[in-house]
Short mmCIF file of C-alpha atoms in Angstrom, two decimals:
data_model
loop_
_atom_site.label_atom_id
_atom_site.label_comp_id
_atom_site.label_asym_id
_atom_site.label_seq_id
_atom_site.Cartn_x
_atom_site.Cartn_y
_atom_site.Cartn_z
CA MET H 208 0.00 0.00 0.00
CA ALA H 209 1.08 3.57 -0.69
CA ASP H 210 0.33 4.62 2.85
CA SER H 211 2.94 2.26 4.27
CA LEU H 212 5.85 3.43 2.03
CA GLU H 213 8.44 5.86 3.20
CA PRO H 214 8.36 9.15 1.28
CA PRO H 215 11.32 9.66 -1.12
CA LEU H 216 14.04 11.99 -0.06
CA PHE H 217 13.95 15.07 -2.30
CA ASN H 218 17.49 16.28 -1.76
CA GLY H 219 19.76 17.81 -4.35
CA SER H 220 21.61 14.64 -5.35
CA ALA H 221 18.48 12.68 -5.88
CA CYS H 222 17.01 15.34 -8.15
CA GLN H 223 20.11 15.36 -10.35
CA LYS H 224 19.76 11.62 -11.13
CA ASP H 225 16.17 11.85 -12.47
CA ASP H 226 17.40 11.38 -16.07
CA GLU H 227 19.49 8.30 -15.25
CA SER H 228 17.10 6.31 -13.02
CA GLU H 229 13.32 6.00 -12.82
CA ASP H 230 11.78 7.35 -9.65
CA PHE H 231 8.99 5.39 -7.95
CA PHE H 232 6.58 8.34 -8.10
CA SER H 233 7.41 9.41 -11.67
CA PRO H 234 4.32 7.85 -13.35
CA ALA H 235 2.03 9.65 -10.96
CA LEU H 236 4.00 12.88 -11.15
CA GLU H 237 3.67 12.92 -14.94
CA SER H 238 -0.15 12.72 -14.80
CA GLN H 239 -1.20 14.84 -11.86
CA SER H 240 -0.75 18.19 -10.19
CA PHE H 241 1.95 18.33 -7.52
CA GLU H 242 0.13 20.58 -5.09
CA ASN H 243 0.02 17.96 -2.33
CA THR H 244 3.71 17.11 -2.96
CA THR H 245 4.63 20.78 -2.69
CA THR H 246 2.82 20.88 0.66
CA LEU H 247 4.97 18.02 1.93
CA LEU H 248 8.13 19.69 0.58
CA ASN H 249 7.36 22.87 2.44
CA ASN H 250 7.04 20.91 5.68
CA TYR H 251 10.46 19.31 5.45
CA ASP H 252 13.43 21.29 6.62
CA GLN H 253 15.76 20.15 3.82
CA PRO H 254 17.71 22.21 1.29
CA ARG H 255 16.00 22.47 -2.09
CA SER H 256 16.59 24.36 -5.33
CA ASP H 257 14.20 26.55 -7.27
CA ASP H 258 14.87 24.61 -10.49
CA ASN H 259 13.80 21.38 -8.94
CA LEU H 260 10.58 22.95 -7.63
CA ALA H 261 9.85 24.43 -11.06
CA ASN H 262 10.30 21.01 -12.70
CA LEU H 263 7.91 19.50 -10.17
CA MET H 264 5.20 22.08 -10.91
CA LYS H 265 5.10 21.41 -14.66
CA GLY H 266 2.73 18.48 -14.43
CA GLY H 267 -1.10 18.71 -14.64
CA GLY H 268 -4.22 16.65 -14.87
CA GLU H 269 -6.53 14.79 -12.51
CA GLU H 270 -5.68 13.35 -9.11
CA VAL H 271 -4.43 9.78 -9.12
CA CYS H 272 -4.88 7.66 -6.00
CA LEU H 273 -1.71 5.76 -5.07
CA ASP H 274 -3.55 3.21 -2.91
CA ASP H 275 -3.89 -0.40 -4.08
CA ASP H 276 -7.60 -0.17 -3.26
CA ALA H 277 -9.01 2.61 -5.43
CA SER H 278 -12.24 2.78 -3.44
CA SER H 279 -10.58 3.82 -0.15
CA VAL H 280 -9.87 7.50 0.06
CA THR H 281 -7.89 8.84 2.97
CA PRO H 282 -8.65 12.21 4.48
CA GLN H 283 -5.29 13.51 3.26
CA THR H 284 -6.26 13.04 -0.41
CA LYS H 285 -9.22 15.32 0.11
CA LEU H 286 -7.04 18.23 1.15
CA GLU H 287 -6.06 20.77 -1.47
CA PHE H 288 -3.13 23.16 -1.27
CA CYS H 289 -3.48 25.25 1.87
CA THR H 290 -1.44 27.69 3.85
CA PRO H 291 0.23 26.66 7.12
CA GLU H 292 -2.46 28.61 9.01
CA GLU H 293 -5.24 26.68 7.22
CA GLU H 294 -3.35 23.44 7.69
CA ALA H 295 -3.19 24.00 11.44
CA LYS H 296 -6.99 24.27 11.50
CA SER H 297 -7.56 21.10 9.47
CA PRO H 298 -9.29 18.22 11.35
CA PHE H 299 -7.46 15.63 9.22
CA LEU H 300 -3.77 16.65 9.40
CA GLU H 301 -1.67 17.29 12.46
CA PRO H 302 0.36 20.49 12.24
CA PHE H 303 4.00 20.19 11.26
CA TYR H 304 6.24 22.01 13.65
CA GLU H 305 9.43 23.78 12.69
CA ASN H 306 12.70 21.84 12.84
CA LYS H 307 10.78 18.54 13.14
CA ILE H 308 10.12 15.90 10.51
CA SER H 309 6.82 14.09 11.12
CA GLU H 310 6.56 10.46 10.11
CA PRO H 311 3.66 9.56 7.81
CA SER H 312 0.74 8.31 9.87
CA ALA H 313 -2.42 6.40 9.14
CA PRO H 314 -5.63 8.37 8.50
CA ALA H 315 -7.21 9.67 11.66
CA GLU H 316 -10.20 7.67 12.82
CA ILE H 317 -13.51 9.48 12.98
CA THR H 318 -14.89 8.81 16.44
CA PRO H 319 -18.54 9.34 17.42
CA THR H 320 -19.09 12.82 18.72
CA GLU H 321 -21.45 14.20 21.32
CA PRO H 322 -24.78 15.81 20.25
CA PRO H 323 -24.13 19.11 18.49
CA ILE H 324 -24.00 22.12 20.75
CA SER H 325 -25.29 25.48 19.64
CA ALA H 326 -23.50 28.78 19.95
CA ALA H 327 -25.29 29.36 23.23
CA GLY H 328 -23.88 26.08 24.61
CA LYS H 329 -27.22 24.22 24.63
CA THR H 330 -28.01 20.77 23.28
CA PRO H 331 -30.95 20.16 20.91
CA ASP H 332 -33.02 18.71 23.78
CA GLU H 333 -32.46 21.86 25.82
CA LEU H 334 -33.38 24.01 22.83
CA ILE H 335 -36.61 22.06 22.35
CA GLU H 336 -37.42 22.43 26.05
CA GLU H 337 -36.69 26.14 25.88
CA GLU H 338 -38.92 26.47 22.82
CA ASN H 339 -41.75 24.70 24.65
CA SER H 340 -41.25 26.95 27.65
CA ASN H 341 -41.61 30.00 25.40
CA GLN H 342 -45.02 28.78 24.25
CA PHE H 343 -47.98 29.86 26.35
CA LEU H 344 -51.72 29.28 26.59
CA LYS H 345 -53.44 31.63 29.03
CA ILE H 346 -57.19 31.36 29.61
CA ILE H 347 -59.33 33.86 31.51
CA VAL H 348 -62.97 33.33 32.47
CA LYS H 349 -64.78 36.58 33.23
CA GLU H 350 -68.01 38.59 32.94
CA PRO H 351 -70.57 36.04 34.16
CA GLN H 352 -74.02 36.95 32.86
CA ARG H 353 -77.43 35.62 33.76
CA VAL H 354 -79.45 34.51 30.73
CA GLY H 355 -83.21 33.92 30.96
CA ASP H 356 -85.63 34.05 33.88
CA GLY H 357 -87.08 31.58 36.31
CA MET H 358 -85.99 27.96 36.47
CA GLY H 359 -84.80 28.11 32.86
CA ALA H 360 -82.16 30.72 33.65
CA TYR H 361 -78.46 29.91 33.43
CA MET H 362 -75.10 31.65 33.76
CA ARG H 363 -72.96 32.35 30.71
CA TYR H 364 -69.25 33.10 30.97
CA LYS H 365 -66.85 34.89 28.65
CA VAL H 366 -63.76 32.78 27.92
CA VAL H 367 -60.76 34.76 26.67
CA THR H 368 -57.74 32.84 25.35
CA LYS H 369 -54.30 34.20 24.50
CA THR H 370 -51.74 31.84 22.99
CA ASN H 371 -48.86 31.48 20.55
CA LEU H 372 -49.30 27.74 19.96
CA PRO H 373 -49.20 26.95 16.23
CA TYR H 374 -52.17 24.56 16.20
CA PHE H 375 -54.65 27.28 17.21
CA LYS H 376 -56.25 29.25 14.40
CA HIS H 377 -55.90 32.65 16.09
CA LYS H 378 -53.72 34.12 18.81
CA ASN H 379 -56.59 35.87 20.61
CA LEU H 380 -59.86 33.98 21.05
CA VAL H 381 -63.11 35.06 22.69
CA VAL H 382 -66.09 32.72 23.14
CA HIS H 383 -69.10 32.46 25.47
CA ARG H 384 -69.82 29.22 27.32
CA ARG H 385 -72.35 28.06 29.90
CA PHE H 386 -71.58 25.80 32.84
CA SER H 387 -72.93 22.67 31.16
CA ASP H 388 -70.42 23.21 28.32
CA PHE H 389 -67.56 22.88 30.80
CA LEU H 390 -69.01 19.64 32.16
CA GLY H 391 -69.57 18.33 28.64
CA LEU H 392 -65.92 19.04 27.78
CA HIS H 393 -64.77 17.15 30.86
CA ASP H 394 -66.92 14.11 30.00
CA LYS H 395 -65.48 14.01 26.46
CA LEU H 396 -61.89 14.19 27.71
CA MET H 397 -62.52 11.53 30.34
CA GLY H 398 -64.05 9.18 27.78
CA LYS H 399 -61.01 9.41 25.51
CA HIS H 400 -58.03 9.69 27.86
CA LEU H 401 -58.85 7.96 31.15
CA ARG H 402 -58.78 4.46 29.64
CA LEU H 403 -55.27 5.21 28.33
CA GLY H 404 -54.01 6.16 31.79
CA ARG H 405 -53.97 9.94 31.34
CA MET H 406 -55.06 12.23 34.15
CA VAL H 407 -57.88 14.62 33.26
CA PRO H 408 -58.30 17.49 35.77
CA PRO H 409 -61.71 17.32 37.46
CA ALA H 410 -64.35 19.88 36.55
CA PRO H 411 -66.07 21.99 39.25
CA GLU H 412 -68.94 20.23 40.94
CA LYS H 413 -72.53 21.18 40.31
CA SER H 414 -74.36 23.02 43.09
CA VAL H 415 -78.11 22.57 42.84
CA ILE H 416 -78.76 24.79 45.87
CA GLY H 417 -76.54 27.62 44.69
CA MET H 418 -78.00 27.72 41.18
CA THR H 419 -81.56 27.46 42.50
CA LYS H 420 -81.02 30.57 44.61
CA ILE H 421 -79.72 32.44 41.56
CA LYS H 422 -82.67 31.31 39.43
CA MET H 423 -85.28 32.23 42.04
CA ASN H 424 -83.80 35.58 43.07
CA LYS H 425 -84.51 38.30 40.53
CA GLU H 426 -82.10 40.70 42.18
CA GLU H 427 -78.47 39.74 42.70
CA SER H 428 -77.71 39.31 46.40
CA LEU H 429 -74.39 39.18 48.22
CA SER H 430 -74.54 35.41 48.65
CA SER H 431 -75.36 34.79 44.99
CA SER H 432 -72.56 37.08 43.81
CA ASP H 433 -70.14 35.27 46.12
CA PHE H 434 -71.25 31.93 44.68
CA ILE H 435 -70.86 33.16 41.09
CA GLU H 436 -67.36 34.49 41.75
CA LYS H 437 -66.26 31.20 43.32
CA ARG H 438 -67.60 29.25 40.37
CA ARG H 439 -65.98 31.61 37.86
CA ALA H 440 -62.59 31.18 39.55
CA ALA H 441 -63.03 27.40 39.67
CA LEU H 442 -63.84 27.23 35.94
CA GLU H 443 -60.80 29.35 35.13
CA ARG H 444 -58.53 27.09 37.17
CA TYR H 445 -60.02 24.01 35.50
CA LEU H 446 -59.30 25.28 31.99
CA ASN H 447 -55.76 26.36 32.85
CA ARG H 448 -54.98 23.01 34.48
CA THR H 449 -56.28 21.23 31.39
CA SER H 450 -54.25 23.47 29.11
CA GLY H 451 -51.15 22.70 31.18
CA HIS H 452 -51.27 19.06 30.05
CA PRO H 453 -49.15 18.63 26.89
CA VAL H 454 -51.63 16.14 25.33
CA LEU H 455 -54.98 17.50 26.51
CA ARG H 456 -54.23 20.98 25.16
CA MET H 457 -54.01 19.50 21.65
CA ASP H 458 -57.26 17.54 21.93
CA PRO H 459 -59.76 18.53 19.17
CA ASP H 460 -62.63 18.89 21.66
CA PHE H 461 -60.60 21.19 23.87
CA ARG H 462 -59.55 23.37 20.93
CA GLU H 463 -63.12 23.47 19.68
CA PHE H 464 -64.25 24.62 23.12
CA LEU H 465 -61.85 27.58 22.97
CA GLU H 466 -62.16 28.42 19.25
CA LEU H 467 -65.77 27.82 18.14
CA GLU H 468 -67.52 31.18 18.36
CA SER H 469 -71.02 29.72 18.01
CA GLU H 470 -72.73 27.79 20.78
CA LEU H 471 -71.64 24.22 21.42
CA PRO H 472 -74.15 21.35 21.13
CA ARG H 473 -76.12 21.11 24.34
CA ALA H 474 -74.69 18.55 26.78
CA THR H 475 -77.86 16.84 27.99
CA ASN H 476 -76.24 14.26 30.29
CA THR H 477 -74.65 16.81 32.66
CA SER H 478 -77.79 17.69 34.63
CA ALA H 479 -77.72 16.42 38.19
CA LEU H 480 -81.46 15.55 38.13
CA SER H 481 -81.52 13.90 34.69
CA GLY H 482 -81.63 10.17 33.98
CA ALA H 483 -78.01 10.25 32.91
CA GLY H 484 -77.13 11.96 36.18
CA VAL H 485 -78.85 9.23 38.19
CA MET H 486 -77.09 6.52 36.17
CA ARG H 487 -73.80 8.30 36.70
CA LEU H 488 -74.45 8.30 40.44
CA PHE H 489 -75.10 4.54 40.46
CA SER H 490 -71.97 4.03 38.38
CA ARG H 491 -69.89 5.94 40.92
CA VAL H 492 -71.33 3.82 43.72
CA GLY H 493 -70.45 0.67 41.80
CA GLU H 494 -66.92 1.93 41.19
CA SER H 495 -66.52 2.69 44.90
CA VAL H 496 -67.69 -0.79 45.85
CA SER H 497 -65.31 -2.34 43.30
CA LYS H 498 -62.40 -0.34 44.70
CA MET H 499 -63.13 -1.56 48.21
CA THR H 500 -63.76 -5.21 47.35
CA PHE H 501 -60.94 -5.87 44.85
CA LYS H 502 -57.33 -5.12 45.61
CA MET H 503 -54.72 -5.88 43.00
CA ASP H 504 -51.79 -7.95 44.26
CA GLU H 505 -48.61 -6.60 42.69
CA SER H 506 -46.81 -9.86 43.56
CA ASP H 507 -49.20 -11.90 41.41
CA PRO H 508 -47.28 -14.53 39.34
CA ILE H 509 -48.87 -13.12 36.19
CA LEU H 510 -46.89 -9.91 36.85
CA LEU H 511 -43.51 -11.56 37.26
CA ASN H 512 -42.37 -10.13 33.94
CA GLN H 513 -42.44 -6.69 35.56
CA SER H 514 -39.29 -5.42 37.22
CA LEU H 515 -39.08 -5.22 40.99
CA SER H 516 -38.70 -1.43 40.80
CA ASP H 517 -42.02 -1.12 38.92
CA ILE H 518 -43.86 -3.24 41.48
CA GLN H 519 -42.42 -1.26 44.38
CA TRP H 520 -43.14 2.04 42.61
CA PHE H 521 -46.87 1.36 42.25
CA GLU H 522 -47.20 0.13 45.81
CA GLU H 523 -45.36 3.14 47.22
CA LYS H 524 -47.28 5.64 45.09
CA GLN H 525 -50.65 4.26 46.14
CA HIS H 526 -49.72 4.52 49.82
CA HIS H 527 -48.25 7.97 49.21
CA MET H 528 -51.46 9.22 47.56
CA GLU H 529 -53.58 7.85 50.39
CA ASN H 530 -51.48 9.62 53.04
CA LEU H 531 -51.26 12.81 50.98
CA GLU H 532 -55.02 12.94 50.59
CA GLN H 533 -55.55 12.57 54.33
CA GLN H 534 -53.08 15.33 55.17
CA LEU H 535 -54.51 17.68 52.54
CA ARG H 536 -58.01 17.16 53.89
CA LYS H 537 -56.84 18.02 57.41
CA LEU H 538 -55.05 21.12 56.16
CA HIS H 539 -58.07 22.13 54.10
CA ASN H 540 -60.33 21.87 57.14
CA SER H 541 -57.91 24.03 59.12
CA VAL H 542 -57.82 26.68 56.38
CA GLU H 543 -61.63 26.62 56.17
CA ALA H 544 -61.78 27.26 59.91
CA LEU H 545 -59.24 30.08 59.51
CA VAL H 546 -61.40 31.68 56.80
CA HIS H 547 -64.45 31.41 59.03
CA HIS H 548 -62.67 33.08 61.98
CA ARG H 549 -61.33 35.89 59.79
CA LYS H 550 -64.86 36.59 58.55
CA GLU H 551 -66.01 36.80 62.14
CA LEU H 552 -63.10 39.16 62.83
CA CYS H 553 -64.25 41.35 59.95
CA ASN H 554 -67.79 41.47 61.30
CA ASN H 555 -66.60 42.26 64.83
CA THR H 556 -64.23 44.96 63.52
CA ASN H 557 -67.12 46.53 61.63
CA SER H 558 -69.28 46.52 64.77
CA PHE H 559 -66.46 48.09 66.76
CA ALA H 560 -65.99 50.83 64.14
CA LYS H 561 -69.68 51.72 64.28
CA SER H 562 -69.69 51.82 68.07
CA ALA H 563 -66.59 54.06 68.16
CA ALA H 564 -68.18 56.43 65.65
CA MET H 565 -71.37 56.70 67.72
CA LEU H 566 -69.36 57.29 70.87
CA GLY H 567 -67.35 60.03 69.14
CA ASN H 568 -70.57 61.82 68.17
CA CYS H 569 -71.77 61.79 71.80
CA GLU H 570 -68.48 62.90 73.34
CA GLU H 571 -68.34 66.55 74.45
CA HIS H 572 -64.55 66.68 74.73
CA THR H 573 -63.32 67.94 71.38
CA ALA H 574 -59.94 66.19 71.23
CA LEU H 575 -61.38 62.92 72.50
CA SER H 576 -64.29 63.12 70.08
CA ARG H 577 -61.91 63.73 67.20
CA ALA H 578 -59.73 60.79 68.28
CA LEU H 579 -62.72 58.45 68.51
CA SER H 580 -63.89 59.47 65.04
CA GLN H 581 -60.39 58.85 63.68
CA LEU H 582 -60.36 55.47 65.45
CA ALA H 583 -63.64 54.52 63.79
CA GLU H 584 -62.22 55.39 60.37
CA VAL H 585 -59.08 53.36 61.06
CA GLU H 586 -61.16 50.36 62.13
CA GLU H 587 -63.14 50.55 58.89
CA LYS H 588 -59.89 50.44 56.93
CA VAL H 589 -58.69 47.56 59.10
CA GLU H 590 -61.89 45.70 58.28
CA GLN H 591 -61.16 46.06 54.58
CA VAL H 592 -57.66 44.72 55.12
CA HIS H 593 -59.06 41.73 57.01
CA MET H 594 -61.51 41.09 54.17
CA LYS H 595 -58.65 41.13 51.67
CA GLN H 596 -56.88 38.57 53.82
CA VAL H 597 -60.03 36.44 53.90
CA ASN H 598 -60.06 36.38 50.11
CA SER H 599 -56.38 35.45 50.06
CA ASP H 600 -56.96 32.63 52.53
CA PHE H 601 -59.85 31.29 50.51
CA PHE H 602 -58.80 31.70 46.88
CA MET H 603 -55.09 31.05 47.37
CA LEU H 604 -54.99 28.32 49.98
CA SER H 605 -58.43 26.81 50.47
CA GLU H 606 -59.35 26.48 46.79
CA MET H 607 -55.91 25.18 45.84
CA LEU H 608 -56.11 22.48 48.52
CA LYS H 609 -59.62 21.60 47.38
CA ASP H 610 -58.45 21.29 43.77
CA TYR H 611 -55.59 18.99 44.70
CA ILE H 612 -57.82 16.80 46.82
CA ALA H 613 -59.94 16.36 43.69
CA LEU H 614 -56.81 15.80 41.57
CA ILE H 615 -55.66 13.04 43.92
CA GLY H 616 -59.09 11.48 43.34
CA THR H 617 -58.24 11.55 39.63
CA VAL H 618 -54.89 9.87 40.34
CA LYS H 619 -56.72 7.14 42.23
CA ASP H 620 -59.16 6.76 39.32
CA VAL H 621 -56.20 6.24 36.98
CA PHE H 622 -54.77 3.59 39.30
CA HIS H 623 -58.19 1.92 39.40
CA GLN H 624 -58.30 1.98 35.60
CA ARG H 625 -55.05 0.02 35.65
CA VAL H 626 -56.70 -2.50 37.98
CA LYS H 627 -59.61 -2.86 35.55
CA VAL H 628 -57.19 -3.53 32.68
CA TYR H 629 -55.46 -6.09 34.88
CA GLN H 630 -58.81 -7.78 35.63
CA THR H 631 -59.56 -8.01 31.91
CA TRP H 632 -56.14 -9.49 31.27
CA GLN H 633 -56.54 -11.96 34.14
CA HIS H 634 -59.98 -13.01 32.90
CA ALA H 635 -58.55 -13.64 29.41
CA GLN H 636 -55.75 -15.72 30.97
CA GLN H 637 -58.27 -17.83 32.88
CA MET H 638 -60.43 -18.33 29.80
CA LEU H 639 -57.36 -19.34 27.76
CA THR H 640 -56.52 -21.99 30.36
CA LYS H 641 -60.07 -23.36 30.21
CA LYS H 642 -60.06 -23.43 26.40
CA ARG H 643 -56.76 -25.28 26.35
CA GLU H 644 -58.11 -27.83 28.83
CA GLN H 645 -61.22 -28.30 26.72
CA LYS H 646 -59.09 -28.79 23.60
CA ALA H 647 -56.92 -31.36 25.41
CA LYS H 648 -60.02 -33.28 26.54
CA LEU H 649 -61.39 -33.31 22.99
CA GLU H 650 -58.08 -34.61 21.64
CA LEU H 651 -58.02 -37.40 24.25
CA ALA H 652 -61.65 -38.28 23.46
CA GLY H 653 -60.87 -38.34 19.75
CA LYS H 654 -63.62 -35.91 18.80
CA SER H 655 -62.00 -34.60 15.68
CA ASP H 656 -65.11 -32.68 14.55
CA LYS H 657 -64.83 -30.28 17.49
CA ILE H 658 -61.04 -29.99 17.71
CA ALA H 659 -60.84 -27.40 14.90
CA GLN H 660 -63.32 -25.10 16.63
CA ALA H 661 -61.55 -25.55 19.95
CA HIS H 662 -58.24 -24.69 18.27
CA GLU H 663 -59.73 -21.47 16.85
CA GLU H 664 -61.04 -20.53 20.30
CA VAL H 665 -57.59 -21.09 21.80
CA ILE H 666 -56.02 -18.84 19.14
CA GLU H 667 -58.69 -16.19 19.79
CA TRP H 668 -58.09 -16.14 23.54
CA GLU H 669 -54.32 -16.18 23.08
CA ALA H 670 -54.69 -12.99 21.04
CA LYS H 671 -56.86 -11.50 23.81
CA VAL H 672 -54.24 -12.39 26.41
CA GLU H 673 -51.49 -10.75 24.36
CA ARG H 674 -53.65 -7.69 23.80
CA GLY H 675 -54.50 -7.52 27.52
CA GLN H 676 -50.84 -7.77 28.48
CA GLU H 677 -49.91 -5.05 26.00
CA GLU H 678 -52.65 -2.75 27.31
CA PHE H 679 -51.56 -3.38 30.89
CA GLU H 680 -47.92 -2.56 30.12
CA ASN H 681 -48.89 0.55 28.15
CA ILE H 682 -51.19 1.92 30.86
CA SER H 683 -48.53 1.22 33.51
CA LYS H 684 -45.97 3.25 31.57
CA MET H 685 -48.47 6.04 30.97
CA ILE H 686 -49.43 6.20 34.66
CA ARG H 687 -45.79 6.56 35.71
CA LYS H 688 -45.37 9.40 33.25
CA GLU H 689 -48.61 11.10 34.35
CA VAL H 690 -47.85 10.82 38.05
CA GLU H 691 -44.41 12.34 37.48
CA HIS H 692 -46.05 15.25 35.64
CA PHE H 693 -48.59 15.59 38.48
CA GLU H 694 -45.86 15.72 41.13
CA ASN H 695 -43.91 18.37 39.24
CA CYS H 696 -47.01 20.53 38.82
CA ARG H 697 -47.99 20.05 42.47
CA ILE H 698 -44.60 21.14 43.79
CA ARG H 699 -44.53 24.16 41.48
CA ASP H 700 -48.11 25.19 42.37
CA PHE H 701 -47.53 24.85 46.11
CA LYS H 702 -44.34 26.87 45.89
CA ASP H 703 -45.94 29.68 43.87
CA THR H 704 -49.02 29.72 46.09
CA ILE H 705 -47.05 29.89 49.33
CA VAL H 706 -44.89 32.71 47.99
CA LYS H 707 -47.93 34.71 46.85
CA TYR H 708 -49.71 34.05 50.12
CA MET H 709 -46.75 35.24 52.20
CA GLU H 710 -46.48 38.36 50.04
CA SER H 711 -50.17 39.13 50.60
CA LEU H 712 -49.70 38.67 54.35
CA LEU H 713 -46.75 41.06 54.39
CA ASN H 714 -48.58 43.67 52.33
CA ASN H 715 -51.64 43.50 54.56
CA GLN H 716 -49.55 43.81 57.71
CA GLN H 717 -47.72 46.79 56.27
CA GLU H 718 -51.03 48.47 55.55
CA LEU H 719 -52.14 47.90 59.14
CA ILE H 720 -48.89 49.37 60.45
CA LYS H 721 -49.32 52.40 58.20
CA TYR H 722 -52.90 53.02 59.43
CA TRP H 723 -52.02 52.69 63.12
CA GLU H 724 -48.91 54.88 62.80
CA ALA H 725 -51.06 57.57 61.22
CA PHE H 726 -53.56 57.33 64.08
CA LEU H 727 -50.98 57.48 66.89
CA PRO H 728 -50.47 61.29 66.79
CA GLN H 729 -54.26 61.77 67.09
CA ALA H 730 -54.33 59.63 70.21
CA LYS H 731 -51.37 61.48 71.77
CA ALA H 732 -53.04 64.82 71.02
CA ILE H 733 -55.79 64.13 73.55
CA SER H 734 -55.28 66.48 76.47
#
């Protein structure tokens, strides 16, 4: 091979004997350009004459490969004449240093490289994650309006969507939806995604008493307005939680809910007093009984193909969700009690402000009367601060805890769906065993007329067993992915909520300090 030969020495004596003896490289030198040879000459620190270099540069033509195997091309043959600076930057040739003759080496091996890194020092996966983080889908539910009179009245909400996701037709969307539309959307998503192991955020519960009060009262009262505001906030949180799921946000029904400007088809099975509502109630009771009576054993021999880590993961997560639900319920009850006591504090502060104002009007001492009037005004401002804190306690803490208690119920529903898939798989396994036994009995009895049918039944149930195993493995993988997404969202939501709640507490306390510091000179002025 040409790569293994030593390069000829191009010194003065050798060049003078070109006419007398044939050089090894002379056939190639006569038919090709000597640019690569000139590059090698420049890298050797040997004396050379200008005449010899001129004779070497007379040749021309196409490149000729000196290798025995014409199909193999070394990286060096791909290099054209370059300057020493360009040669130093070449990935194929090592730089030749001054006063040093480098021995010819084999072509450098091309080793697998790491994933390409951008100019910002980020891998493609990080760039994709950053691109997804730059996408947003913000939904606001506002302007609840009462439509109709009497028992046929209902509330309609304005849903405003702002997004830069490419699969939405417009960036700014405005539609009007009634409460039954939200429930209908939830039923559609549950029907498509729950059986696959995906978690669908629960929709707000219906309140027959609250809506009946709104329908019967012609004038809007304080209690009805409070109920409407709570429901509006709950619907907004439901849509934003659904949009936070990477798969649910792309669902056609969800996009239609946000984009279709006309009214959606009436969801007739969402009424609490309808036949579908009664059937749904019985179905929930049956599901509850099934959850209590059947417990899936993760150590079942049929599950031996699962890894030990998977078995332990499902057992630990189920216990973790049970404990988490209990603790969240206790915390929610405590926050509810806190909200109740703060409301009482607001009412008592209001009563105190009125009493101080009446006392200030009856007081004959001018400075004292003025101080009591100022005290009454301060107490009214304090009442407003307490009411702001009540709203923070309720909408930030109480409602978030209530939502996550419902979300844990959804996690448990997903786990139960896995149990149902396991039951179907187990039933198919049992039926396959029976069919095989029946086929064996027929073969022993020599009933050839029934063996063919028995064989077809065995093949049918074998396919069902394989399909059941595949569905069980798929839903197990999906549940692990969904629970991980749920945990990440839960930690992020709790962190953001606690920070916002602490900020509201600090702001409210600073307002109280400001009001009482302003009142202090009035109290000291009493003489």
